[in-house]
mmCIF file of C-alpha atoms in Angstrom:
data_model
loop_
_atom_site.group_PDB
_atom_site.id
_atom_site.type_symbol
_atom_site.label_atom_id
_atom_site.label_comp_id
_atom_site.label_asym_id
_atom_site.label_seq_id
_atom_site.Cartn_x
_atom_site.Cartn_y
_atom_site.Cartn_z
ATOM 1 C CA MET A 1 -3.614 -10.404 -14.978
ATOM 2 C CA SER A 2 -0.452 -11.911 -13.468
ATOM 3 C CA ASN A 3 1.557 -10.409 -10.627
ATOM 4 C CA PHE A 4 4.295 -9.629 -13.154
ATOM 5 C CA ASP A 5 1.875 -7.605 -15.323
ATOM 6 C CA ARG A 6 0.537 -5.747 -12.288
ATOM 7 C CA GLY A 7 4.091 -5.024 -11.178
ATOM 8 C CA LYS A 8 4.993 -3.786 -14.646
ATOM 9 C CA GLU A 9 2.048 -1.378 -14.590
ATOM 10 C CA LEU A 10 3.132 -0.131 -11.181
ATOM 11 C CA VAL A 11 6.691 0.445 -12.354
ATOM 12 C CA GLU A 12 5.619 2.189 -15.545
ATOM 13 C CA GLY A 13 3.049 4.215 -13.621
ATOM 14 C CA SER A 14 5.677 5.240 -11.086
ATOM 15 C CA SER A 15 7.419 7.394 -13.696
ATOM 16 C CA ARG A 16 4.547 9.898 -13.332
ATOM 17 C CA SER A 17 4.708 12.742 -10.878
ATOM 18 C CA PRO A 18 1.835 13.469 -8.463
ATOM 19 C CA GLY A 19 0.440 16.192 -10.777
ATOM 20 C CA ASP A 20 0.134 13.556 -13.570
ATOM 21 C CA GLN A 21 2.825 15.319 -15.581
ATOM 22 C CA PRO A 22 5.010 12.822 -17.454
ATOM 23 C CA ALA A 23 8.405 12.567 -15.765
ATOM 24 C CA THR A 24 11.441 11.535 -17.764
ATOM 25 C CA PRO A 25 12.798 8.258 -16.409
ATOM 26 C CA SER A 26 16.504 8.138 -15.667
ATOM 27 C CA ARG A 27 18.865 6.524 -18.137
ATOM 28 C CA TYR A 28 19.188 3.570 -15.747
ATOM 29 C CA GLU A 29 15.401 3.148 -15.462
ATOM 30 C CA SER A 30 14.990 3.345 -19.248
ATOM 31 C CA GLN A 31 17.719 0.771 -19.808
ATOM 32 C CA LYS A 32 16.262 -1.488 -17.114
ATOM 33 C CA ARG A 33 12.852 -1.383 -18.810
ATOM 34 C CA ARG A 34 14.413 -2.113 -22.235
ATOM 35 C CA ASP A 35 16.398 -5.031 -20.773
ATOM 36 C CA TRP A 36 13.303 -6.403 -19.033
ATOM 37 C CA ASN A 37 11.256 -6.187 -22.243
ATOM 38 C CA THR A 38 14.059 -7.806 -24.259
ATOM 39 C CA PHE A 39 14.340 -10.690 -21.805
ATOM 40 C CA GLY A 40 10.556 -11.130 -21.809
ATOM 41 C CA GLN A 41 10.568 -11.237 -25.614
ATOM 42 C CA TYR A 42 13.396 -13.799 -25.522
ATOM 43 C CA LEU A 43 11.296 -16.039 -23.243
ATOM 44 C CA ARG A 44 8.205 -15.649 -25.454
ATOM 45 C CA ASN A 45 10.261 -16.647 -28.508
ATOM 46 C CA GLN A 46 11.347 -19.935 -26.925
ATOM 47 C CA ARG A 47 9.692 -23.097 -28.226
ATOM 48 C CA PRO A 48 7.563 -23.684 -26.285
ATOM 49 C CA PRO A 49 7.267 -20.136 -24.866
ATOM 50 C CA VAL A 50 8.364 -19.723 -21.248
ATOM 51 C CA SER A 51 6.391 -17.591 -18.812
ATOM 52 C CA MET A 52 8.268 -15.416 -16.349
ATOM 53 C CA SER A 53 6.910 -17.529 -13.477
ATOM 54 C CA GLN A 54 8.530 -20.631 -15.080
ATOM 55 C CA CYS A 55 11.835 -18.870 -15.737
ATOM 56 C CA ASN A 56 14.884 -20.247 -13.940
ATOM 57 C CA SER A 57 18.631 -19.662 -13.954
ATOM 58 C CA ASN A 58 19.073 -21.981 -16.970
ATOM 59 C CA HIS A 59 16.917 -19.647 -19.064
ATOM 60 C CA VAL A 60 19.002 -16.700 -17.880
ATOM 61 C CA LEU A 61 22.257 -18.499 -18.776
ATOM 62 C CA GLU A 62 20.881 -19.359 -22.237
ATOM 63 C CA PHE A 63 19.943 -15.691 -22.687
ATOM 64 C CA LEU A 64 23.456 -14.538 -21.757
ATOM 65 C CA ARG A 65 24.986 -17.001 -24.228
ATOM 66 C CA TYR A 66 22.510 -15.862 -26.896
ATOM 67 C CA LEU A 67 23.603 -12.245 -26.364
ATOM 68 C CA ASP A 68 27.227 -13.146 -27.098
ATOM 69 C CA GLN A 69 26.515 -13.081 -30.829
ATOM 70 C CA PHE A 70 25.917 -9.329 -30.528
ATOM 71 C CA GLY A 71 29.099 -8.641 -28.552
ATOM 72 C CA LYS A 72 31.799 -6.193 -29.571
ATOM 73 C CA THR A 73 34.663 -7.376 -27.363
ATOM 74 C CA LYS A 74 37.350 -9.522 -28.993
ATOM 75 C CA VAL A 75 38.069 -12.513 -26.767
ATOM 76 C CA HIS A 76 41.099 -14.456 -27.941
ATOM 77 C CA LEU A 77 40.866 -18.235 -27.852
ATOM 78 C CA GLN A 78 43.637 -20.205 -26.210
ATOM 79 C CA GLY A 79 45.141 -21.339 -29.520
ATOM 80 C CA CYS A 80 45.342 -17.781 -30.872
ATOM 81 C CA ILE A 81 48.837 -16.286 -31.183
ATOM 82 C CA PHE A 82 47.492 -13.119 -29.512
ATOM 83 C CA TYR A 83 46.061 -14.931 -26.478
ATOM 84 C CA GLY A 84 47.110 -13.043 -23.367
ATOM 85 C CA GLN A 85 48.094 -9.862 -25.206
ATOM 86 C CA PRO A 86 46.175 -6.738 -24.161
ATOM 87 C CA GLU A 87 46.797 -4.960 -27.492
ATOM 88 C CA PRO A 88 47.439 -7.416 -30.338
ATOM 89 C CA PRO A 89 49.370 -5.979 -33.290
ATOM 90 C CA ALA A 90 47.164 -7.515 -36.003
ATOM 91 C CA PRO A 91 43.610 -8.788 -36.542
ATOM 92 C CA CYS A 92 42.629 -12.396 -35.876
ATOM 93 C CA THR A 93 39.574 -14.607 -36.297
ATOM 94 C CA CYS A 94 38.731 -14.923 -32.612
ATOM 95 C CA PRO A 95 35.073 -14.288 -31.749
ATOM 96 C CA LEU A 96 33.474 -11.098 -30.517
ATOM 97 C CA ARG A 97 31.685 -11.555 -27.197
ATOM 98 C CA GLN A 98 29.741 -9.527 -24.687
ATOM 99 C CA ALA A 99 32.139 -7.915 -22.245
ATOM 100 C CA TRP A 100 31.984 -9.131 -18.664
ATOM 101 C CA GLY A 101 31.143 -5.667 -17.346
ATOM 102 C CA SER A 102 28.185 -5.377 -19.707
ATOM 103 C CA LEU A 103 26.820 -8.759 -18.626
ATOM 104 C CA ASP A 104 27.317 -7.922 -14.961
ATOM 105 C CA ALA A 105 25.444 -4.624 -15.319
ATOM 106 C CA LEU A 106 22.676 -6.324 -17.329
ATOM 107 C CA ILE A 107 22.160 -8.954 -14.628
ATOM 108 C CA GLY A 108 22.016 -6.230 -11.989
ATOM 109 C CA ARG A 109 19.282 -4.388 -13.887
ATOM 110 C CA LEU A 110 17.312 -7.577 -14.604
ATOM 111 C CA ARG A 111 17.623 -8.666 -10.983
ATOM 112 C CA ALA A 112 16.091 -5.368 -9.850
ATOM 113 C CA ALA A 113 13.427 -5.408 -12.589
ATOM 114 C CA TYR A 114 12.350 -8.941 -11.658
ATOM 115 C CA GLU A 115 11.496 -7.870 -8.124
ATOM 116 C CA GLU A 116 9.948 -4.575 -9.245
ATOM 117 C CA ASN A 117 7.668 -6.562 -11.540
ATOM 118 C CA GLY A 118 6.292 -8.739 -8.762
ATOM 119 C CA GLY A 119 8.923 -11.452 -8.491
ATOM 120 C CA SER A 120 10.017 -12.702 -5.111
ATOM 121 C CA PRO A 121 13.655 -12.207 -4.060
ATOM 122 C CA GLU A 122 13.713 -15.884 -3.018
ATOM 123 C CA THR A 123 12.853 -17.059 -6.545
ATOM 124 C CA ASN A 124 14.820 -14.436 -8.491
ATOM 125 C CA PRO A 125 16.607 -16.391 -11.259
ATOM 126 C CA PHE A 126 19.003 -13.475 -11.838
ATOM 127 C CA ALA A 127 20.253 -13.753 -8.247
ATOM 128 C CA SER A 128 21.075 -17.451 -8.448
ATOM 129 C CA GLY A 129 24.474 -18.878 -7.617
ATOM 130 C CA ALA A 130 24.748 -20.321 -11.137
ATOM 131 C CA ILE A 131 24.611 -16.796 -12.567
ATOM 132 C CA ARG A 132 27.318 -15.559 -10.178
ATOM 133 C CA VAL A 133 29.543 -18.512 -11.125
ATOM 134 C CA TYR A 134 28.978 -17.885 -14.850
ATOM 135 C CA LEU A 135 29.847 -14.190 -14.516
ATOM 136 C CA ARG A 136 32.980 -15.007 -12.526
ATOM 137 C CA GLU A 137 34.099 -17.511 -15.200
ATOM 138 C CA VAL A 138 33.486 -14.969 -17.975
ATOM 139 C CA LYS A 139 35.484 -12.358 -16.055
ATOM 140 C CA GLU A 140 38.415 -14.711 -15.475
ATOM 141 C CA CYS A 141 38.491 -16.043 -19.048
ATOM 142 C CA GLN A 142 38.304 -12.587 -20.566
ATOM 143 C CA ALA A 143 41.033 -11.317 -18.261
ATOM 144 C CA LYS A 144 43.328 -14.213 -19.229
ATOM 145 C CA ALA A 145 42.556 -13.816 -22.936
ATOM 146 C CA ARG A 146 43.481 -10.138 -22.795
ATOM 147 C CA GLY A 147 46.530 -10.630 -20.572
ATOM 148 C CA ILE A 148 45.064 -8.683 -17.685
ATOM 149 C CA PRO A 149 46.097 -10.003 -14.293
ATOM 150 C CA TYR A 150 43.121 -11.018 -12.231
ATOM 151 C CA LYS A 151 43.671 -11.608 -8.546
ATOM 152 C CA LYS A 152 41.098 -13.526 -6.586
ATOM 153 C CA LYS A 153 40.314 -12.172 -3.169
ATOM 154 C CA LYS A 154 41.539 -14.720 -0.667
ATOM 155 C CA LYS A 155 39.051 -15.916 1.879
ATOM 156 C CA LYS A 156 40.197 -16.062 5.455
ATOM 157 C CA ALA A 157 41.013 -19.512 6.840
ATOM 158 C CA SER A 158 40.758 -21.277 3.474
ATOM 159 C CA GLU A 159 43.185 -22.197 0.745
ATOM 160 C CA SER A 160 42.664 -20.589 -2.649
ATOM 161 C CA LYS A 161 42.237 -22.931 -5.584
ATOM 162 C CA GLY A 162 44.941 -23.347 -8.177
ATOM 163 C CA ASP A 163 44.768 -21.336 -11.381
ATOM 164 C CA ASP A 164 42.569 -23.523 -13.575
ATOM 165 C CA ASP A 165 42.663 -23.430 -17.331
ATOM 166 C CA CYS A 166 39.548 -21.541 -18.421
ATOM 167 C CA THR A 167 38.836 -23.919 -21.279
ATOM 168 C CA SER A 168 37.863 -26.705 -18.887
ATOM 169 C CA SER A 169 34.611 -24.960 -17.943
ATOM 170 C CA HIS A 170 34.476 -22.352 -20.669
ATOM 171 C CA PRO A 171 31.314 -20.278 -20.149
ATOM 172 C CA PHE A 172 30.804 -19.721 -23.863
ATOM 173 C CA SER A 173 30.420 -23.348 -24.915
#
């Protein structure tokens, strides 16, 4: 039995109270378990299958891109006449994507689940810099596409970068 399986048993067993009466897990805990199981299934469906111990940030990024097909948030492409409009007056053919907030929350739950299931914080693929960069790019592109101003927090003693066009490193490609 791997450390991840032992950790999973510990987490699932922790939803029991001392008197061995089943306790109802919180909505967050239930969602975290569903997300963890979904990600595990995604890895098992890869060809060849990927074990959790072999998982890295590239697998996580592929998973986030895979989830886009199930998104419900209209994200206007740069060539769309409604690009930059928060409430377009008519329908268009732009794709539906996962909303940034949903992806951010998902990564937070998976990051916690990884460590609860025996993963080391030092090797947590959900905590990698590549994931933070991806989420930031998604946030910025979605904000621009919807015409929502997004202000970067300025770091002290450093110049902020110019406003890049989000198609140059589009996170959905």
